[in-house]
Amino acid sequence: MTIVFDPFCGVSGDMILSSLLDLFPERRDDVISKLENLGRLLGIELKIKLEEVKRGGIPGKLLVIESDAMRIDNPMEMLRTFSKLCSTMNFPEKISKTGKRILLRIFEAESRAHGVEMRRLHLHETGDIDTQIEVIGTLILLEDESEVYSTPISIGKGYVRTEHGLMPVPTPATAQIMLKSAHKFRLGPVEGELATPTGVAILSEIARPIPDSMSFNPTRIGHGAGSMELKEIPNLLRAYLLSHEKEEILYMVETSIDDVTPEILSKVQEDLGSISLDVYLLPTLMKKGRLGHTLKCLVEGTKLREAIEKIFESTGTLGVRYYSVKREKLEREEVKLNIPIGERKFKVRFKVSYLPSGRRQIKAEYDDLKRISDEVGLPIRIVKEEAERIARKEIR
């Protein structure tokens, strides 16, 4: 499933959630019911409505959250509450981890903006129950292995009145989130604040910047409405559901180095491995006959900025190149089997992929093979051959 957000008039947490609820009407009642259950767990009154409105003559959905919950003004308490909700509701670990990263983006940005340690930070609007509802609801709707992109984010311009008085747009917290985001931003198109910290944090975590070379074929469109009616432009966030394609857009990040030892490069390669889909070193003959290496890593858009910063910090290089690349993947799935090796049975994970011709490929996971090899004292080659032989018989 591929989704593209188009924040031509900015973004907020409620607009993201309402655009997805409009995009997936068949899931609307179930998701709203789950979110209202969170209120019962917290012992508060919580009512969530999705109202049909028009913005600039275009129909969209407006998310209305009614609650008697007190604002949580401490980031650490809010993170504990979020973890409790995810655990009690048995949400997948992915929702819990991604949600915490979104909240940390907001809290760390607020901390930097106000020059206060995060544990001493006093939350304002982001401490409302709305923030947790918007984050959890969005992640429930994107629970499947979704590929999510966003066009450049409009942030507004001028000034906005806040609890701290008149502030420039983007507000200090939003600006701090922008600094750590891989997305592109644009001022305007109207006066005022169009992009909120929650909205920018969610898109920065879940979506990649849409590459200029990417073309797409929408099959559905959802509209999430902002609370204000603007004269100049429809106050809407568009969400497109695309037809399924095997092609995905990634980024290749690379730099050429001739003054870093192989031992250090090995550590850099290991560190990049945690955020990259692939990372490798190529021997390179540079100017003036100098021998060096080209470090290359393949990353998703959401990890682009982190990869660039890690390369700068770890290698001391003066420049990093990056460009979008297309990748096609075979359809694949993971299958777990109990495989007899000797007199014992071991759990082994297999990657099962399907060639365009329809033929299957079955490959056992290396970590499982190594573990079994160490335990039974057989060469890993023998363990691999036996495990895959059995898997070819059992996997249909």
Short mmCIF file of N, CA and C in Angstrom, two decimals, residues 152-280:
data_model
loop_
_atom_site.label_atom_id
_atom_site.label_comp_id
_atom_site.label_asym_id
_atom_site.label_seq_id
_atom_site.Cartn_x
_atom_site.Cartn_y
_atom_site.Cartn_z
N PRO A 152 6.24 18.71 -0.69
CA PRO A 152 6.73 19.75 0.21
C PRO A 152 5.62 20.31 1.10
N ILE A 153 5.98 20.62 2.34
CA ILE A 153 5.01 21.03 3.36
C ILE A 153 4.91 22.55 3.43
N SER A 154 3.72 23.09 3.20
CA SER A 154 3.49 24.53 3.35
C SER A 154 3.37 24.85 4.83
N ILE A 155 4.07 25.90 5.28
CA ILE A 155 4.09 26.19 6.72
C ILE A 155 3.42 27.51 7.08
N GLY A 156 2.97 28.29 6.06
CA GLY A 156 2.40 29.60 6.34
C GLY A 156 3.49 30.65 6.43
N LYS A 157 3.13 31.82 6.92
CA LYS A 157 4.11 32.90 7.06
C LYS A 157 3.56 33.96 8.00
N GLY A 158 4.40 34.91 8.36
CA GLY A 158 3.96 36.00 9.23
C GLY A 158 4.07 35.64 10.70
N TYR A 159 2.98 35.86 11.44
CA TYR A 159 3.00 35.68 12.89
C TYR A 159 1.75 34.93 13.35
N VAL A 160 1.86 34.33 14.55
CA VAL A 160 0.72 33.63 15.15
C VAL A 160 0.72 33.94 16.65
N ARG A 161 -0.47 34.08 17.22
CA ARG A 161 -0.57 34.35 18.65
C ARG A 161 -0.60 33.03 19.42
N THR A 162 0.28 32.90 20.41
CA THR A 162 0.38 31.68 21.22
C THR A 162 0.26 32.04 22.70
N GLU A 163 0.38 31.02 23.57
CA GLU A 163 0.34 31.26 25.01
C GLU A 163 1.55 32.08 25.47
N HIS A 164 2.59 32.12 24.63
CA HIS A 164 3.79 32.92 24.95
C HIS A 164 3.74 34.30 24.29
N GLY A 165 2.62 34.62 23.65
CA GLY A 165 2.51 35.89 22.95
C GLY A 165 2.62 35.71 21.44
N LEU A 166 2.96 36.79 20.74
CA LEU A 166 3.08 36.75 19.28
C LEU A 166 4.38 36.07 18.88
N MET A 167 4.28 35.07 17.99
CA MET A 167 5.45 34.31 17.56
C MET A 167 5.54 34.31 16.04
N PRO A 168 6.79 34.26 15.51
CA PRO A 168 6.93 34.17 14.05
C PRO A 168 6.55 32.78 13.56
N VAL A 169 6.16 32.71 12.30
CA VAL A 169 5.85 31.43 11.65
C VAL A 169 7.03 31.03 10.77
N PRO A 170 7.57 29.79 10.90
CA PRO A 170 7.11 28.75 11.81
C PRO A 170 7.46 29.07 13.26
N THR A 171 6.67 28.55 14.19
CA THR A 171 6.95 28.76 15.60
C THR A 171 8.28 28.08 15.95
N PRO A 172 8.92 28.49 17.06
CA PRO A 172 10.23 27.91 17.40
C PRO A 172 10.24 26.39 17.46
N ALA A 173 9.21 25.78 18.04
CA ALA A 173 9.18 24.31 18.14
C ALA A 173 9.07 23.67 16.76
N THR A 174 8.19 24.21 15.92
CA THR A 174 8.05 23.67 14.56
C THR A 174 9.36 23.81 13.79
N ALA A 175 10.01 24.96 13.95
CA ALA A 175 11.29 25.19 13.25
C ALA A 175 12.34 24.17 13.68
N GLN A 176 12.36 23.82 14.97
CA GLN A 176 13.32 22.83 15.46
C GLN A 176 13.04 21.44 14.88
N ILE A 177 11.76 21.09 14.73
CA ILE A 177 11.41 19.80 14.11
C ILE A 177 11.84 19.81 12.65
N MET A 178 11.66 20.95 11.97
CA MET A 178 12.06 21.07 10.57
C MET A 178 13.56 20.81 10.40
N LEU A 179 14.36 21.26 11.37
CA LEU A 179 15.81 21.09 11.28
C LEU A 179 16.21 19.62 11.22
N LYS A 180 15.44 18.75 11.87
CA LYS A 180 15.75 17.32 11.93
C LYS A 180 14.96 16.51 10.92
N SER A 181 14.23 17.18 10.05
CA SER A 181 13.36 16.49 9.09
C SER A 181 14.04 16.37 7.74
N ALA A 182 13.71 15.31 7.00
CA ALA A 182 14.23 15.13 5.64
C ALA A 182 13.36 15.84 4.61
N HIS A 183 12.23 16.40 5.03
CA HIS A 183 11.28 16.97 4.08
C HIS A 183 11.67 18.38 3.63
N LYS A 184 11.05 18.78 2.52
CA LYS A 184 11.18 20.15 2.02
C LYS A 184 10.00 20.97 2.53
N PHE A 185 10.25 22.24 2.82
CA PHE A 185 9.21 23.12 3.34
C PHE A 185 9.14 24.38 2.49
N ARG A 186 7.95 24.99 2.46
CA ARG A 186 7.81 26.24 1.71
C ARG A 186 6.95 27.21 2.51
N LEU A 187 7.34 28.49 2.46
CA LEU A 187 6.57 29.54 3.13
C LEU A 187 5.26 29.78 2.40
N GLY A 188 4.24 30.24 3.14
CA GLY A 188 2.94 30.54 2.54
C GLY A 188 2.09 29.30 2.49
N PRO A 189 1.02 29.33 1.68
CA PRO A 189 0.67 30.38 0.72
C PRO A 189 -0.13 31.53 1.33
N VAL A 190 -0.45 31.46 2.64
CA VAL A 190 -1.23 32.53 3.27
C VAL A 190 -0.56 32.92 4.58
N GLU A 191 -1.01 34.04 5.15
CA GLU A 191 -0.52 34.49 6.45
C GLU A 191 -1.02 33.56 7.54
N GLY A 192 -0.20 33.35 8.56
CA GLY A 192 -0.60 32.55 9.71
C GLY A 192 0.11 31.21 9.76
N GLU A 193 -0.14 30.46 10.84
CA GLU A 193 0.50 29.15 11.04
C GLU A 193 -0.32 28.07 10.35
N LEU A 194 0.29 27.36 9.41
CA LEU A 194 -0.38 26.27 8.71
C LEU A 194 0.14 24.90 9.13
N ALA A 195 1.35 24.84 9.63
CA ALA A 195 1.95 23.55 10.01
C ALA A 195 2.22 23.54 11.51
N THR A 196 1.62 22.59 12.22
CA THR A 196 1.79 22.50 13.67
C THR A 196 2.93 21.55 14.01
N PRO A 197 3.48 21.65 15.23
CA PRO A 197 4.55 20.71 15.62
C PRO A 197 4.13 19.25 15.49
N THR A 198 2.91 18.92 15.92
CA THR A 198 2.47 17.52 15.84
C THR A 198 2.39 17.05 14.39
N GLY A 199 1.81 17.88 13.52
CA GLY A 199 1.68 17.50 12.12
C GLY A 199 3.02 17.29 11.45
N VAL A 200 3.95 18.22 11.67
CA VAL A 200 5.28 18.11 11.05
C VAL A 200 6.04 16.91 11.62
N ALA A 201 5.90 16.67 12.93
CA ALA A 201 6.59 15.53 13.55
C ALA A 201 6.08 14.21 13.00
N ILE A 202 4.76 14.09 12.83
CA ILE A 202 4.20 12.84 12.31
C ILE A 202 4.70 12.59 10.89
N LEU A 203 4.59 13.60 10.01
CA LEU A 203 5.03 13.40 8.63
C LEU A 203 6.53 13.13 8.56
N SER A 204 7.31 13.80 9.42
CA SER A 204 8.76 13.60 9.40
C SER A 204 9.13 12.17 9.78
N GLU A 205 8.32 11.54 10.61
CA GLU A 205 8.62 10.18 11.07
C GLU A 205 8.08 9.11 10.13
N ILE A 206 6.87 9.31 9.58
CA ILE A 206 6.23 8.22 8.83
C ILE A 206 6.40 8.31 7.32
N ALA A 207 6.75 9.51 6.81
CA ALA A 207 6.73 9.72 5.36
C ALA A 207 8.10 10.11 4.83
N ARG A 208 8.36 9.72 3.59
CA ARG A 208 9.57 10.14 2.88
C ARG A 208 9.23 11.32 1.99
N PRO A 209 10.21 12.18 1.70
CA PRO A 209 9.96 13.24 0.71
C PRO A 209 9.72 12.60 -0.65
N ILE A 210 8.74 13.08 -1.37
CA ILE A 210 8.45 12.49 -2.68
C ILE A 210 9.51 12.93 -3.68
N PRO A 211 10.18 12.01 -4.35
CA PRO A 211 11.22 12.39 -5.32
C PRO A 211 10.60 13.06 -6.54
N ASP A 212 11.37 13.95 -7.17
CA ASP A 212 10.88 14.63 -8.37
C ASP A 212 10.57 13.64 -9.48
N SER A 213 11.28 12.52 -9.49
CA SER A 213 11.12 11.56 -10.58
C SER A 213 9.93 10.62 -10.39
N MET A 214 9.26 10.71 -9.24
CA MET A 214 8.20 9.75 -8.94
C MET A 214 6.89 10.15 -9.62
N SER A 215 6.32 9.23 -10.36
CA SER A 215 4.98 9.42 -10.92
C SER A 215 4.04 8.45 -10.21
N PHE A 216 2.76 8.82 -10.13
CA PHE A 216 1.85 7.93 -9.42
C PHE A 216 0.45 7.99 -10.00
N ASN A 217 -0.29 6.92 -9.73
CA ASN A 217 -1.65 6.77 -10.24
C ASN A 217 -2.59 6.59 -9.06
N PRO A 218 -3.29 7.67 -8.61
CA PRO A 218 -4.16 7.55 -7.43
C PRO A 218 -5.39 6.69 -7.72
N THR A 219 -5.78 5.91 -6.73
CA THR A 219 -7.02 5.14 -6.83
C THR A 219 -8.09 5.68 -5.87
N ARG A 220 -7.65 6.43 -4.84
CA ARG A 220 -8.57 7.08 -3.90
C ARG A 220 -7.96 8.39 -3.45
N ILE A 221 -8.82 9.32 -2.99
CA ILE A 221 -8.34 10.58 -2.40
C ILE A 221 -9.13 10.83 -1.12
N GLY A 222 -8.42 11.17 -0.04
CA GLY A 222 -9.06 11.57 1.21
C GLY A 222 -8.72 13.01 1.52
N HIS A 223 -9.67 13.74 2.09
CA HIS A 223 -9.44 15.14 2.45
C HIS A 223 -9.63 15.32 3.95
N GLY A 224 -8.59 15.80 4.63
CA GLY A 224 -8.68 16.15 6.04
C GLY A 224 -8.78 17.65 6.16
N ALA A 225 -9.81 18.13 6.84
CA ALA A 225 -10.07 19.57 6.92
C ALA A 225 -9.43 20.19 8.15
N GLY A 226 -8.86 21.40 7.96
CA GLY A 226 -8.40 22.19 9.08
C GLY A 226 -9.56 22.89 9.75
N SER A 227 -9.34 23.37 10.97
CA SER A 227 -10.44 23.96 11.72
C SER A 227 -10.86 25.32 11.19
N MET A 228 -9.94 26.04 10.53
CA MET A 228 -10.26 27.39 10.04
C MET A 228 -10.74 27.36 8.59
N GLU A 229 -11.64 28.26 8.26
CA GLU A 229 -12.04 28.47 6.87
C GLU A 229 -11.20 29.62 6.33
N LEU A 230 -10.36 29.36 5.33
CA LEU A 230 -9.49 30.38 4.75
C LEU A 230 -10.11 30.90 3.46
N LYS A 231 -9.99 32.19 3.24
CA LYS A 231 -10.57 32.79 2.03
C LYS A 231 -9.75 32.47 0.79
N GLU A 232 -8.42 32.43 0.96
CA GLU A 232 -7.54 32.36 -0.19
C GLU A 232 -7.37 30.95 -0.77
N ILE A 233 -7.53 29.92 0.08
CA ILE A 233 -7.18 28.56 -0.34
C ILE A 233 -7.96 27.56 0.49
N PRO A 234 -8.35 26.41 -0.08
CA PRO A 234 -9.05 25.40 0.73
C PRO A 234 -8.13 24.87 1.84
N ASN A 235 -8.59 24.95 3.06
CA ASN A 235 -7.79 24.49 4.20
C ASN A 235 -7.94 22.98 4.36
N LEU A 236 -7.24 22.25 3.50
CA LEU A 236 -7.36 20.80 3.43
C LEU A 236 -5.98 20.15 3.33
N LEU A 237 -5.89 18.93 3.81
CA LEU A 237 -4.75 18.05 3.56
C LEU A 237 -5.24 16.90 2.70
N ARG A 238 -4.59 16.70 1.56
CA ARG A 238 -4.99 15.60 0.68
C ARG A 238 -4.13 14.38 0.95
N ALA A 239 -4.78 13.22 0.92
CA ALA A 239 -4.06 11.94 1.03
C ALA A 239 -4.48 11.07 -0.15
N TYR A 240 -3.50 10.62 -0.92
CA TYR A 240 -3.77 9.77 -2.08
C TYR A 240 -3.40 8.32 -1.75
N LEU A 241 -4.27 7.40 -2.13
CA LEU A 241 -3.92 5.98 -2.13
C LEU A 241 -3.55 5.60 -3.55
N LEU A 242 -2.36 5.04 -3.72
CA LEU A 242 -1.87 4.73 -5.07
C LEU A 242 -2.12 3.27 -5.41
N SER A 243 -2.20 3.03 -6.71
CA SER A 243 -2.28 1.64 -7.17
C SER A 243 -0.99 0.95 -6.80
N HIS A 244 -1.07 -0.34 -6.50
CA HIS A 244 0.10 -1.08 -6.03
C HIS A 244 1.15 -1.19 -7.13
N GLU A 245 2.38 -0.81 -6.79
CA GLU A 245 3.49 -0.97 -7.72
C GLU A 245 4.66 -1.59 -6.97
N LYS A 246 5.44 -2.37 -7.69
CA LYS A 246 6.59 -3.01 -7.07
C LYS A 246 7.75 -2.02 -6.92
N GLU A 247 7.70 -0.93 -7.66
CA GLU A 247 8.80 0.03 -7.65
C GLU A 247 8.71 0.93 -6.42
N GLU A 248 9.83 1.17 -5.77
CA GLU A 248 9.86 2.11 -4.67
C GLU A 248 11.06 3.05 -4.86
N ILE A 249 10.95 4.22 -4.24
CA ILE A 249 11.99 5.24 -4.37
C ILE A 249 12.81 5.28 -3.08
N LEU A 250 14.12 5.14 -3.22
CA LEU A 250 15.04 5.19 -2.10
C LEU A 250 16.13 6.21 -2.40
N TYR A 251 17.06 6.36 -1.47
CA TYR A 251 18.18 7.30 -1.67
C TYR A 251 19.51 6.58 -1.51
N MET A 252 20.43 6.88 -2.43
CA MET A 252 21.80 6.40 -2.31
C MET A 252 22.63 7.56 -1.77
N VAL A 253 23.30 7.33 -0.66
CA VAL A 253 24.14 8.34 -0.02
C VAL A 253 25.58 7.85 -0.12
N GLU A 254 26.50 8.72 -0.56
CA GLU A 254 27.87 8.24 -0.76
C GLU A 254 28.88 9.35 -0.55
N THR A 255 30.08 8.94 -0.23
CA THR A 255 31.21 9.86 -0.14
C THR A 255 32.49 9.09 -0.45
N SER A 256 33.49 9.78 -1.00
CA SER A 256 34.78 9.17 -1.30
C SER A 256 35.82 9.69 -0.31
N ILE A 257 36.61 8.77 0.25
CA ILE A 257 37.50 9.10 1.36
C ILE A 257 38.87 8.48 1.11
N ASP A 258 39.94 9.25 1.42
CA ASP A 258 41.28 8.67 1.29
C ASP A 258 42.13 8.90 2.54
N ASP A 259 41.51 9.41 3.62
CA ASP A 259 42.30 9.72 4.81
C ASP A 259 41.71 9.09 6.08
N VAL A 260 40.96 8.00 5.91
CA VAL A 260 40.37 7.30 7.06
C VAL A 260 40.84 5.85 7.02
N THR A 261 41.27 5.33 8.15
CA THR A 261 41.81 3.97 8.18
C THR A 261 40.71 2.93 7.97
N PRO A 262 41.08 1.75 7.46
CA PRO A 262 40.08 0.69 7.26
C PRO A 262 39.36 0.30 8.54
N GLU A 263 40.07 0.34 9.69
CA GLU A 263 39.43 -0.02 10.95
C GLU A 263 38.28 0.93 11.28
N ILE A 264 38.51 2.23 11.07
CA ILE A 264 37.45 3.21 11.34
C ILE A 264 36.31 3.05 10.35
N LEU A 265 36.65 2.83 9.08
CA LEU A 265 35.61 2.65 8.06
C LEU A 265 34.74 1.43 8.37
N SER A 266 35.36 0.39 8.92
CA SER A 266 34.59 -0.80 9.29
C SER A 266 33.56 -0.47 10.36
N LYS A 267 33.95 0.37 11.33
CA LYS A 267 33.01 0.78 12.39
C LYS A 267 31.92 1.67 11.81
N VAL A 268 32.28 2.57 10.90
CA VAL A 268 31.28 3.44 10.26
C VAL A 268 30.26 2.59 9.50
N GLN A 269 30.77 1.59 8.78
CA GLN A 269 29.89 0.70 8.03
C GLN A 269 28.93 -0.03 8.97
N GLU A 270 29.45 -0.47 10.09
CA GLU A 270 28.60 -1.16 11.07
C GLU A 270 27.53 -0.23 11.63
N ASP A 271 27.91 1.02 11.96
CA ASP A 271 26.95 1.98 12.52
C ASP A 271 25.87 2.34 11.51
N LEU A 272 26.26 2.51 10.25
CA LEU A 272 25.28 2.85 9.22
C LEU A 272 24.32 1.68 8.95
N GLY A 273 24.78 0.47 9.23
CA GLY A 273 23.94 -0.70 8.97
C GLY A 273 22.63 -0.68 9.72
N SER A 274 22.59 0.01 10.88
CA SER A 274 21.36 0.03 11.68
C SER A 274 20.28 0.91 11.07
N ILE A 275 20.65 1.83 10.16
CA ILE A 275 19.64 2.73 9.57
C ILE A 275 19.56 2.57 8.05
N SER A 276 20.38 1.67 7.49
CA SER A 276 20.44 1.52 6.03
C SER A 276 19.83 0.20 5.59
N LEU A 277 19.33 0.19 4.38
CA LEU A 277 18.89 -1.06 3.77
C LEU A 277 20.08 -1.85 3.26
N ASP A 278 21.14 -1.13 2.89
CA ASP A 278 22.39 -1.77 2.46
C ASP A 278 23.51 -0.75 2.62
N VAL A 279 24.69 -1.21 2.93
CA VAL A 279 25.84 -0.32 3.05
C VAL A 279 27.09 -1.10 2.64
N TYR A 280 27.94 -0.46 1.82
CA TYR A 280 29.13 -1.17 1.36
C TYR A 280 30.24 -0.18 1.01
#
